[in-house]
Coordinates of C-alpha atoms and ligand atoms in Angstrom, one line a residue:
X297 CA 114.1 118.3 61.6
X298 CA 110.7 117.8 61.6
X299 CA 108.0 119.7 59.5
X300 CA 105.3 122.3 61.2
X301 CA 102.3 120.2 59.0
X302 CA 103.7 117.0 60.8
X303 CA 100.8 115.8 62.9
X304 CA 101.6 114.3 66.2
X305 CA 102.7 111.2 67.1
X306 CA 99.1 110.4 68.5
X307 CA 97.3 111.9 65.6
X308 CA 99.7 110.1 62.5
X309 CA 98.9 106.9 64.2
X310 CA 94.5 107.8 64.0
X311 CA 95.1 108.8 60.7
X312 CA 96.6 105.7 59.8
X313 CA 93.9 103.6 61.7
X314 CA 91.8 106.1 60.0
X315 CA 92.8 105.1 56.5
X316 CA 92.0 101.2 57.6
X317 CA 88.7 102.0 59.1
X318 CA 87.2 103.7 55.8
X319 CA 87.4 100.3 54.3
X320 CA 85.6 98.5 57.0
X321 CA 81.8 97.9 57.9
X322 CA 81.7 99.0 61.5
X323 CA 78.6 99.5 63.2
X324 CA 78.2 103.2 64.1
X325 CA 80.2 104.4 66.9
X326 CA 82.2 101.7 67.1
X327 CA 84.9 102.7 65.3
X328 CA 85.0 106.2 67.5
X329 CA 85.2 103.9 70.3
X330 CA 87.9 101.8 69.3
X331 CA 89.7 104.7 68.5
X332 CA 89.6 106.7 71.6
X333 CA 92.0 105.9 74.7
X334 CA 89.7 105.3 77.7
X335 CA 92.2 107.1 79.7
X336 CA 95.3 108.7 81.0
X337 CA 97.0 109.3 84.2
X338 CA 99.3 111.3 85.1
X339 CA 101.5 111.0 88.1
X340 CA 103.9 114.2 89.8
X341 CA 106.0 112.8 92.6
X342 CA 108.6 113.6 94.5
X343 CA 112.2 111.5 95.3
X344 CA 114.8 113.3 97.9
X345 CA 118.0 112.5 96.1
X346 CA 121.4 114.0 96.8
X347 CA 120.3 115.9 99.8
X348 CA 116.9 117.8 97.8
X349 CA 113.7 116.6 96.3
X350 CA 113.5 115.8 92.6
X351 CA 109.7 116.2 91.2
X352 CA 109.2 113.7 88.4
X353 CA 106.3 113.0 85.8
X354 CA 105.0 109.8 84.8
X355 CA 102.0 108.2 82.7
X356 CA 99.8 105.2 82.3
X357 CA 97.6 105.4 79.8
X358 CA 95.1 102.5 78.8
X359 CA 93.7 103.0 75.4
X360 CA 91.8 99.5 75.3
X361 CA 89.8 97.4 77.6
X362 CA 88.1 94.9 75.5
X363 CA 90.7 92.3 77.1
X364 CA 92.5 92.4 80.1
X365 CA 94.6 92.9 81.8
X366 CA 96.1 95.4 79.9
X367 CA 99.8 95.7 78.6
X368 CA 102.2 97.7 77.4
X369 CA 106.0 98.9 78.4
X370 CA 107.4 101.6 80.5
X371 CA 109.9 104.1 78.8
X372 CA 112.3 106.1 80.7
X373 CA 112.8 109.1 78.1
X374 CA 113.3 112.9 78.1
X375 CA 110.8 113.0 75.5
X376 CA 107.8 111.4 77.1
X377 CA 104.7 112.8 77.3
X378 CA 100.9 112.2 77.2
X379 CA 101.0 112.1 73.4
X380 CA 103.1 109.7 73.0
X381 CA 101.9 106.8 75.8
X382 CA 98.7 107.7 74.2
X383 CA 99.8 106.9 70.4
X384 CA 101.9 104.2 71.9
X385 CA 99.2 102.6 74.0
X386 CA 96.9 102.6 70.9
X387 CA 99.8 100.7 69.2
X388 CA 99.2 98.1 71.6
X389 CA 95.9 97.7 71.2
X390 CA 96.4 97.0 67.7
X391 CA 99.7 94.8 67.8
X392 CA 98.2 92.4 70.6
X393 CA 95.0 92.0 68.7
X394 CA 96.9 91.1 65.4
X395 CA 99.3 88.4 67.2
X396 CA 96.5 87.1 69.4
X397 CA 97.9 88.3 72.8
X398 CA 94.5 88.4 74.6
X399 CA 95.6 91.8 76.0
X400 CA 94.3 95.5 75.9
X401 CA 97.0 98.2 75.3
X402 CA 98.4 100.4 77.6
X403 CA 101.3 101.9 77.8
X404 CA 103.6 104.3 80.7
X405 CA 106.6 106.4 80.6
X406 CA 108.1 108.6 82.8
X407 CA 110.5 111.5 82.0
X408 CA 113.7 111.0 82.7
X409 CA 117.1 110.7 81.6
X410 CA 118.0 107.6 83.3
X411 CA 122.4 108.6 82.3
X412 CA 121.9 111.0 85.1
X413 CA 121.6 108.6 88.2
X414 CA 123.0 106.3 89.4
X415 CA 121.7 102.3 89.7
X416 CA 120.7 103.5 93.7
X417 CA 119.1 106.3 92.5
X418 CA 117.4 104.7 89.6
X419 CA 116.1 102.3 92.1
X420 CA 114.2 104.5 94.5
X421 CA 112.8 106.4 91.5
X422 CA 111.4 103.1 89.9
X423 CA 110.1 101.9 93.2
X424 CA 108.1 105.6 93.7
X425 CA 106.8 105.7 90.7
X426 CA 105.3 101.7 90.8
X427 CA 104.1 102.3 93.6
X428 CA 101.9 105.1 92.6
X429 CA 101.0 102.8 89.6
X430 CA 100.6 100.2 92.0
X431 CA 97.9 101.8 94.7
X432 CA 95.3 102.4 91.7
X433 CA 95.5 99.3 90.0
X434 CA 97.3 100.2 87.0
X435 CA 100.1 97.8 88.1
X436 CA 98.5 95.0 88.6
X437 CA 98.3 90.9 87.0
X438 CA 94.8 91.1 86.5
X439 CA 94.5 94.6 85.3
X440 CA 97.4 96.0 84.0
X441 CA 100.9 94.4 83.3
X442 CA 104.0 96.5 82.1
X443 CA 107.0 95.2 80.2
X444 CA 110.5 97.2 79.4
X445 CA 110.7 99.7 76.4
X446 CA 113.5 102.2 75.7
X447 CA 115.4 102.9 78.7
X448 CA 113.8 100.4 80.7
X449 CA 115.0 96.9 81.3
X450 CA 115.2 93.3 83.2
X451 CA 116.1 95.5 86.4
X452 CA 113.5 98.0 86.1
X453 CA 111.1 95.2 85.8
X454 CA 112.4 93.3 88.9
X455 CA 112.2 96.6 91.1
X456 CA 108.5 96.8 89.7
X457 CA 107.7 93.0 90.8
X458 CA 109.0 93.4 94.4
X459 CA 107.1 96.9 94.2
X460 CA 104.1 95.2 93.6
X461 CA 105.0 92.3 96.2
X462 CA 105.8 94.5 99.1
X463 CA 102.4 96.0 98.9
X464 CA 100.3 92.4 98.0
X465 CA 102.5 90.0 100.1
X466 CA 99.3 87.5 100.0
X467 CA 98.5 87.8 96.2
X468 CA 100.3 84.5 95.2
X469 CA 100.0 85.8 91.2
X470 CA 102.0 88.6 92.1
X471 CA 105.3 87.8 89.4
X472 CA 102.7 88.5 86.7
X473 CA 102.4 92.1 87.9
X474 CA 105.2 92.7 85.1
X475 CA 107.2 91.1 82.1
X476 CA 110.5 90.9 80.7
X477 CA 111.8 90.3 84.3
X478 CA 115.3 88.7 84.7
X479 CA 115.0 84.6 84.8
X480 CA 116.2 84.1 88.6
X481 CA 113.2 87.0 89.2
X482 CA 110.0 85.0 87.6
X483 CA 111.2 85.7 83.9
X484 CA 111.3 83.1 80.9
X485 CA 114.3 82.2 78.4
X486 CA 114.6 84.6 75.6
X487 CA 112.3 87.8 76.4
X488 CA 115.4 90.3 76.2
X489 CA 115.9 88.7 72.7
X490 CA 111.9 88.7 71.9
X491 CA 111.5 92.1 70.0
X492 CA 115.0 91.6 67.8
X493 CA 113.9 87.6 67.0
X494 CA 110.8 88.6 66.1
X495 CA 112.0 91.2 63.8
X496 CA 114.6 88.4 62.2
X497 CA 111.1 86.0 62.1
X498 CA 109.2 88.3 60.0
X499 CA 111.6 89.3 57.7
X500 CA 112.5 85.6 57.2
X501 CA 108.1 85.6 56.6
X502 CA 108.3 88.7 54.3
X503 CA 111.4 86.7 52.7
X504 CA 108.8 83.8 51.6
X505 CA 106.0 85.9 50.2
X506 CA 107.2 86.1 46.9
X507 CA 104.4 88.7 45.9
X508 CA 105.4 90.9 48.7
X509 CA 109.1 90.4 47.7
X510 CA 107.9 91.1 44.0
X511 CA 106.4 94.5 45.5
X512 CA 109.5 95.5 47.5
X513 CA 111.4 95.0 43.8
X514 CA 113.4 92.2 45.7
X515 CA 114.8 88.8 45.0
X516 CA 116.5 85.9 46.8
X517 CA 117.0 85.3 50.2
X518 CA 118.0 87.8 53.3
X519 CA 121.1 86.4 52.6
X520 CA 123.5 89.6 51.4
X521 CA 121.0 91.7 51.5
X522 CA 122.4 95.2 53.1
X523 CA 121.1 96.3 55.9
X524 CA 120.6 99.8 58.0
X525 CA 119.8 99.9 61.8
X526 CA 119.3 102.9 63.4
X527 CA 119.8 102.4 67.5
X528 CA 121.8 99.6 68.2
X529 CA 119.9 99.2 71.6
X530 CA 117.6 95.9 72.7
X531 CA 115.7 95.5 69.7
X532 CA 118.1 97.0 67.1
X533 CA 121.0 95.1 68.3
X534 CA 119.5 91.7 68.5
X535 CA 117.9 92.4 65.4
X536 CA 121.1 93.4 63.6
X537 CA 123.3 90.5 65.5
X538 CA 120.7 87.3 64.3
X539 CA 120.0 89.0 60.8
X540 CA 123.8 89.0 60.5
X541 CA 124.9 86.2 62.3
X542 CA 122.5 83.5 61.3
X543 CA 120.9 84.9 58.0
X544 CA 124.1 86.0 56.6
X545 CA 122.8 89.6 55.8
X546 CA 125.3 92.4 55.7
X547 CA 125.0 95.4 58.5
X548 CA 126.4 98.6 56.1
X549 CA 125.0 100.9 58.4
X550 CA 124.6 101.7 62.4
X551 CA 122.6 104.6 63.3
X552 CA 123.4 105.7 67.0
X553 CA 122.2 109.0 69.2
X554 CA 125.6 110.4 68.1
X555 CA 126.4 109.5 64.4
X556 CA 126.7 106.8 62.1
X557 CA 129.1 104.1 61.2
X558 CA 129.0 102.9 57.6
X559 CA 131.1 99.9 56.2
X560 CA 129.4 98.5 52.5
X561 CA 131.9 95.2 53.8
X562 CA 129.4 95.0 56.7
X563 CA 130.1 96.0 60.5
X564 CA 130.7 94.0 63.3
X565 CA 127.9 94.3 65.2
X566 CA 129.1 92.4 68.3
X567 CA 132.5 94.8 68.4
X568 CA 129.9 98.0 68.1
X569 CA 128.0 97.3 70.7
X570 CA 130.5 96.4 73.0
X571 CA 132.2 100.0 72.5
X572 CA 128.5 101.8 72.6
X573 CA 128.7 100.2 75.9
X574 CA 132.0 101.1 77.4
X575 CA 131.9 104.8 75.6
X576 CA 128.4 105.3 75.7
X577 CA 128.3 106.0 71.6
X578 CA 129.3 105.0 68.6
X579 CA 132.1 107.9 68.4
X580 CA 135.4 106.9 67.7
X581 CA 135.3 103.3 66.7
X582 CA 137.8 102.9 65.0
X583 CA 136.6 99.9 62.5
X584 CA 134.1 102.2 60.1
X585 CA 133.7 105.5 58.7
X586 CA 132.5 107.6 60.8
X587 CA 129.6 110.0 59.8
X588 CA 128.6 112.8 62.5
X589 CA 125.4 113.6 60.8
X590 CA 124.2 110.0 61.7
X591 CA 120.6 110.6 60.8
X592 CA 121.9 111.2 57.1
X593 CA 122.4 107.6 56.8
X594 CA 119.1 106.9 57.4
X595 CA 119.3 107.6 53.4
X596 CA 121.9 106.0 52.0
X597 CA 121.6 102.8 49.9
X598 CA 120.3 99.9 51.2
X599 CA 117.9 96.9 51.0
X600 CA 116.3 97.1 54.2
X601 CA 116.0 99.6 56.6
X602 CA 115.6 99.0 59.8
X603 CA 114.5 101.9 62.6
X604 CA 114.9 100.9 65.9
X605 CA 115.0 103.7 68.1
X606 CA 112.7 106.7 68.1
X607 CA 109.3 107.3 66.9
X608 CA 109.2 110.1 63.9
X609 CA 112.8 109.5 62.4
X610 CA 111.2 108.7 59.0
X611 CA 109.0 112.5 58.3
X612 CA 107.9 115.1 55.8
X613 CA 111.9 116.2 55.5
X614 CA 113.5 113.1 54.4
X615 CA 110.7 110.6 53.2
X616 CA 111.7 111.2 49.5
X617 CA 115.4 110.8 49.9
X618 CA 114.7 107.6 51.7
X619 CA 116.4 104.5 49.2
X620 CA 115.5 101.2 50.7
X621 CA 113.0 99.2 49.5
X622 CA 112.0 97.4 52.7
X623 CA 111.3 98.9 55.9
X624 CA 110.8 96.9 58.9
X625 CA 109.7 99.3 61.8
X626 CA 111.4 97.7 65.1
X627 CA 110.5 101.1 66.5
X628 CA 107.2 102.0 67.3
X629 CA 106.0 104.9 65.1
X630 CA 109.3 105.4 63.5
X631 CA 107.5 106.8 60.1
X632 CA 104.8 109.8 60.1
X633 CA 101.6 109.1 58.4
X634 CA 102.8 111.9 56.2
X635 CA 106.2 110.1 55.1
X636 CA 103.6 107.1 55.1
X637 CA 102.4 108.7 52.0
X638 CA 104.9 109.9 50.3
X639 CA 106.9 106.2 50.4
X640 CA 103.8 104.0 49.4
X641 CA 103.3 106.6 46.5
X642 CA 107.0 105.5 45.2
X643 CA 106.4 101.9 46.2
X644 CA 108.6 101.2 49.7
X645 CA 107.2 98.3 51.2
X646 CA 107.0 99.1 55.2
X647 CA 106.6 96.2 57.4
X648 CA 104.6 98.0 60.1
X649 CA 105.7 98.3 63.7
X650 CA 102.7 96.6 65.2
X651 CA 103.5 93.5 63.5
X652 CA 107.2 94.0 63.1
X653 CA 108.3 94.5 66.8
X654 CA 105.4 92.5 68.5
X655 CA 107.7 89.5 69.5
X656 CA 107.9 91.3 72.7
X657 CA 104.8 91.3 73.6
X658 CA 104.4 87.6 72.3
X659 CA 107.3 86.6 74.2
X660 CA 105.5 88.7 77.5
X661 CA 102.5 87.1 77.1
X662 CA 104.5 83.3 77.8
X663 CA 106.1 84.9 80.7
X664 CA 102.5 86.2 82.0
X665 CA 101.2 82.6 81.4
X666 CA 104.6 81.0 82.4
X667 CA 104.1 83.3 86.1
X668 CA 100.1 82.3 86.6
X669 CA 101.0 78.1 85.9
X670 CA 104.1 78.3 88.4
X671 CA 106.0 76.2 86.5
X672 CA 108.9 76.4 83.7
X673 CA 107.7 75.7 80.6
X674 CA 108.9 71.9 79.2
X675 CA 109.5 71.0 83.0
X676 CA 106.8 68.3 82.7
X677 CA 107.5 66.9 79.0
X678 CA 111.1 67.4 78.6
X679 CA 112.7 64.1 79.8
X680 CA 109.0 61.8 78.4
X681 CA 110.1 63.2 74.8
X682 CA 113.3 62.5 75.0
X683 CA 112.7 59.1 76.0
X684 CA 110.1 58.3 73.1
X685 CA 112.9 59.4 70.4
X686 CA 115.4 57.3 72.5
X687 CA 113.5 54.2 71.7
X688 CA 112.8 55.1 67.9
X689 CA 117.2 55.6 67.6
X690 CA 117.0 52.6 69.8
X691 CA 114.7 50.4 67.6
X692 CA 116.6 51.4 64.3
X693 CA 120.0 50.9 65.7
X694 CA 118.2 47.2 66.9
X695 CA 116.9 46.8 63.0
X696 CA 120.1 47.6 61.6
X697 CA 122.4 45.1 63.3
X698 CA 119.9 42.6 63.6
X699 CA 119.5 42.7 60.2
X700 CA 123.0 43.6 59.1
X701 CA 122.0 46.3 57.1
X702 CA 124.7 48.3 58.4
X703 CA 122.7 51.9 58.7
X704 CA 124.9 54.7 60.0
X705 CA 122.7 57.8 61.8
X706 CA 123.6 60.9 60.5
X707 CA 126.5 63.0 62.3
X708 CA 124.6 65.2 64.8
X709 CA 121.2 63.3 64.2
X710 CA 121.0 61.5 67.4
X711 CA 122.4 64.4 69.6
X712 CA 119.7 66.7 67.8
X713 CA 116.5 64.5 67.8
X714 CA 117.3 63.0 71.3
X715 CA 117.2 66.4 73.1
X716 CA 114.0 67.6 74.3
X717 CA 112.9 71.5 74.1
X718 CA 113.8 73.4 77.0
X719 CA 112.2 76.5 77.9
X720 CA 114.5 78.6 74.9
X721 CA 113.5 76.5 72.3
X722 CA 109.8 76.3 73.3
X723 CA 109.6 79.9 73.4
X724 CA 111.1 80.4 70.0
X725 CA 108.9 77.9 68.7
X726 CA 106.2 79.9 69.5
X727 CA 107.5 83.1 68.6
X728 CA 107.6 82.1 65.1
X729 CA 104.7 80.4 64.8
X730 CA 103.0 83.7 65.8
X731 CA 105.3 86.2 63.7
X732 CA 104.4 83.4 60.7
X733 CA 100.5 83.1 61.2
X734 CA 100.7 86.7 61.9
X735 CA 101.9 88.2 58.6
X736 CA 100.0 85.6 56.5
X737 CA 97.0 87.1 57.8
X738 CA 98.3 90.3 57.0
X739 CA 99.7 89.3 53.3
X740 CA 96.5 87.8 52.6
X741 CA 94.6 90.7 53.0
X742 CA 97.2 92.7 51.6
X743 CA 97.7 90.8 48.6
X744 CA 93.8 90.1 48.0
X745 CA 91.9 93.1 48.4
X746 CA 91.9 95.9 45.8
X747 CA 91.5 98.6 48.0
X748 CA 94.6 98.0 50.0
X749 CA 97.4 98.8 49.1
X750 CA 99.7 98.6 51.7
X751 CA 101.1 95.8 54.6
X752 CA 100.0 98.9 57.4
X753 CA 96.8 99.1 55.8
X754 CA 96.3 95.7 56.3
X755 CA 97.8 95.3 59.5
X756 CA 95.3 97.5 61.3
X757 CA 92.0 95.9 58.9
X758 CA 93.5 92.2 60.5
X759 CA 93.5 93.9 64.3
X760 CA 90.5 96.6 64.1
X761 CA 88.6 93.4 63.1
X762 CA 89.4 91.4 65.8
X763 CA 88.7 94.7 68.9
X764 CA 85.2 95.3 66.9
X765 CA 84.6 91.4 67.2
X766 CA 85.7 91.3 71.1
X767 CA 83.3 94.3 71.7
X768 CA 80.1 93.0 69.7
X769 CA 81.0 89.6 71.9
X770 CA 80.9 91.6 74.7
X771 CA 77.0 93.4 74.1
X772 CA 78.7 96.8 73.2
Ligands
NAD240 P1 116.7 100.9 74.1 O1 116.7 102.1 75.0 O2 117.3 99.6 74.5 O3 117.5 101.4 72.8 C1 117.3 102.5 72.0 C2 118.6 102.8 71.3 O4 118.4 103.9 70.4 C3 119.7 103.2 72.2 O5 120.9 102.5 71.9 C4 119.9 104.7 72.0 O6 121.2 105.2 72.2 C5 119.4 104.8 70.5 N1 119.1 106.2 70.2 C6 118.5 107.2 70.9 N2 118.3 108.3 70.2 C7 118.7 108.0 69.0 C8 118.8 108.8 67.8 N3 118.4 110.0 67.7 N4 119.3 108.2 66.7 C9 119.8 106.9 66.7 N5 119.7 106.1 67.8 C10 119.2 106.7 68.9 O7 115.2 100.8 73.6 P2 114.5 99.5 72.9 O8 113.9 98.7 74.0 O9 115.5 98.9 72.0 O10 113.4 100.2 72.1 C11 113.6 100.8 70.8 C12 112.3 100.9 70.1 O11 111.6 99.7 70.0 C13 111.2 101.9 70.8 O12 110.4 102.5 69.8 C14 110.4 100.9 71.5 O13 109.1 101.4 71.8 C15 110.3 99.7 70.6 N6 110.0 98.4 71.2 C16 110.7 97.9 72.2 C17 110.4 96.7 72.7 C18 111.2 95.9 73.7 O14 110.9 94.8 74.0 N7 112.2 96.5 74.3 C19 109.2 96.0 72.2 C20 108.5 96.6 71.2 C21 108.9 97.8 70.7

């Protein structure tokens, strides 16, 4: 449970921004201006649905303008309210300046428990509400572009894009109204992955940076390391399944919205998913100990910690019993400012969400550009490379038996090097190279400057910089 001195979600995340701000040379005002969101709507309508009308809420909010369009998911959640898009919108503004996403942050939600309807029902409701986002521009590929977040997805975002091009049948830019839209409906290779790679990218990053490692009181490679996930959705799952499955790291612990499964052996993160999907929890699988008090496990032993699901899991109540060294917050908001506090104090190293989970956006911003150039990325260049390394294998396999020095290619070597990046490989490519570029800007101010102590800390100097520097360009 969370405690009465907690701030809100909203508030922790201006106290942590301002805790960064103190330590930079803005000129005055600027920082209140940075700080504030420029502004919220809120939208009441109306969906007749088994035979009655169902009144539902929703929100944009934009917190940033120095770039746009704009961008920032969509959450379908019981929970959502102006608070949260705010603090979440802020979020954005931060994350896209620190991976040089030339966005501004928003961010939307409405309230809803998407379990109760159907996929029909869903439909209509998606549709109703884009299309009040729609009519004042805050759906738009110039202004404002959404992208899924918890209980949204590739359909959500496919309803939104026809939306959008029912009501702009001549705006030939209209795919770009949205991200993270399936691939046959304007969407690019590896978006669903996006936010679970690009947590696997920067904990391979962290993984380099032996002074950070040093920090975190941990050695070696991600290899064995034991990991926690709580919410084995988008994000947590691909995060758990590459960290496991290509880093060799150990999942001890599954966190779902009804319990825990624990296993020091390591889970099977593949077989939990697939009965989360056909039972809708993690209740009765029968490969794990059970633990009904899930959020308990949020505590146990570990060497990194990975929140995934809900803001506030990490608070006041259970900061001090938290064990792991690392955190890496896939979640947005997942720890308070005040648990903030009490886990730098005892020397937690937190990877901070708007680094940590930005590969969505990163991966977003591609599909934006992939939807504006009308074209696949690697459609152009594909076959030309391959054809260039054909005639290197060529010219050496010439050398070697014109020569008779009998050189044998590697196994594998010729199937590797002759195949050109498709679209996939092109986007990871560039997903790491931002997660990479992105933390060493981070770690360097991290590691370098006396007065910060922490990787948040740095995080928001690296993308409060970079808004103040857009808005002096701009004459403000
Ligand atoms: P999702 O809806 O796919 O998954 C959320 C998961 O958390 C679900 O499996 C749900 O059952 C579980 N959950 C709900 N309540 C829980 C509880 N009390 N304890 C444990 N688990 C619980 O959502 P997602 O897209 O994976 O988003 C998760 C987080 O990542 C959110 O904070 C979101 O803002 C953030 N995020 C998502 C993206 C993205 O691309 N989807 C990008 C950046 C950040």
């Amino acid at each position: 449970m969370k405690n009465d001195k907690e701030p809100s979600f909203r508030e922790s995340v201006d106290m942590m921004f301002n805790r960064a701000v103190a330590l930079l040379d803005l000129p005055p005002g600027l920082e209140e201006k940075i700080r504030v969101c420029n502004a919220t709507y809120t939208v009441r309508f109306g969906v007749r649905l088994r035979g009655k009308i169902e009144t539902f809420t929703g929100y944009r909010s934009v917190h940033s303008e120095h770039m746009e369009p704009v961008k920032g998911g969509i959450r379908f959640a019981m929970g959502v309210n102006q608070d949260e898009v705010e603090a979440l919108a802020a979020l954005m503004t931060y994350k896209c300046a620190l991976v040089e996403a030339p966005f501004g942050g928003s961010k939307g939600g409405l309230r809803i428990d998407p379990r109760l309807y159907d996929e029909h029902e869903l439909e209509l409701i998606t549709r109703r509400f884009a299309y009040e986002l729609i009519k004042r521009d805050l759906i738009d590929p110039a202004q404002n572009v959404p992208a899924p977040d918890m209980g949204t997805g590739e359909r959500e975002m496919a309803w939104i894009a026809d939306q959008y091009n029912r009501m702009n049948t001549s705006d030939i830019n209209s795919k770009a109204c949205v991200t993270g839209k399936p691939l046959n409906a304007g969407g690019i290779a590896g978006r669903v992955e996006a936010t679970g790679r690009g947590v696997q990218y920067a904990l391979r990053e962290f993984f380099r940076d032996e002074r950070g490692l040093a920090k975190a009181g941990l050695t070696g490679k991600l290899d064995g390391k034991r990991v926690i996930v709580q919410g084995l959705g988008n994000v947590g799952y691909h995060a758990a399944k590459f960290l496991s499955e290509e880093d060799g790291s150990k999942i001890t612990g599954i966190i779902e919205h009804d319990g825990g499964l624990v296993d020091e052996n390591g889970l099977n993160v593949e077989a939990v998913r697939a009965w989360i999907i056909e039972n809708g929890g993690v209740t009765g699988y029968p490969d794990a100990t059970y633990v009904e008090k899930g959020a308990a496990v949020i505590e146990n032993e570990c060497d990194i910690l990975v929140p995934a699901a809900l803001e506030g899991v990490i608070n006041l109540s259970n900061a001090d019993r938290i064990k792991a060294p690392l955190i890496i917050e896939a979640a947005n908001g997942p720890v308070t400012a005040g648990a903030d506090d009490i886990m730098r104090k005892k020397g937690i190293v937190i990877i901070p969400d708007m680094y940590a989970n930005a590969g969505g956006v990163t991966v977003s911003y591609f599909e934006w550009v992939k939807n504006l150039s009308h074209i696949r990325f690697g459609r152009m260049q594909r076959r030309q490379e391959e054809g260039r390394h054909q005639l290197v294998v060529d010219e050496l396999e010439r050398l070697s038996s014109d020569k008779g020095l009998g050189w044998q290619l590697s196994p594998g070597f010729k199937e590797k090097y002759l195949r050109g990046a498709d679209e996939l490989e092109l986007v990871r490519s560039g997903l790491d190279d931002t997660m990479r570029i992105s933390y060493q800007t981070m770690r360097d101010v991290w590691h370098e400057r006396d007065d910060v102590e922490d990787l948040r800390t740095a995080a928001y100097i690296v993308a409060i910089s970079k808004v103040a520097a857009s808005y002096r360009a701009k004459g403000l």
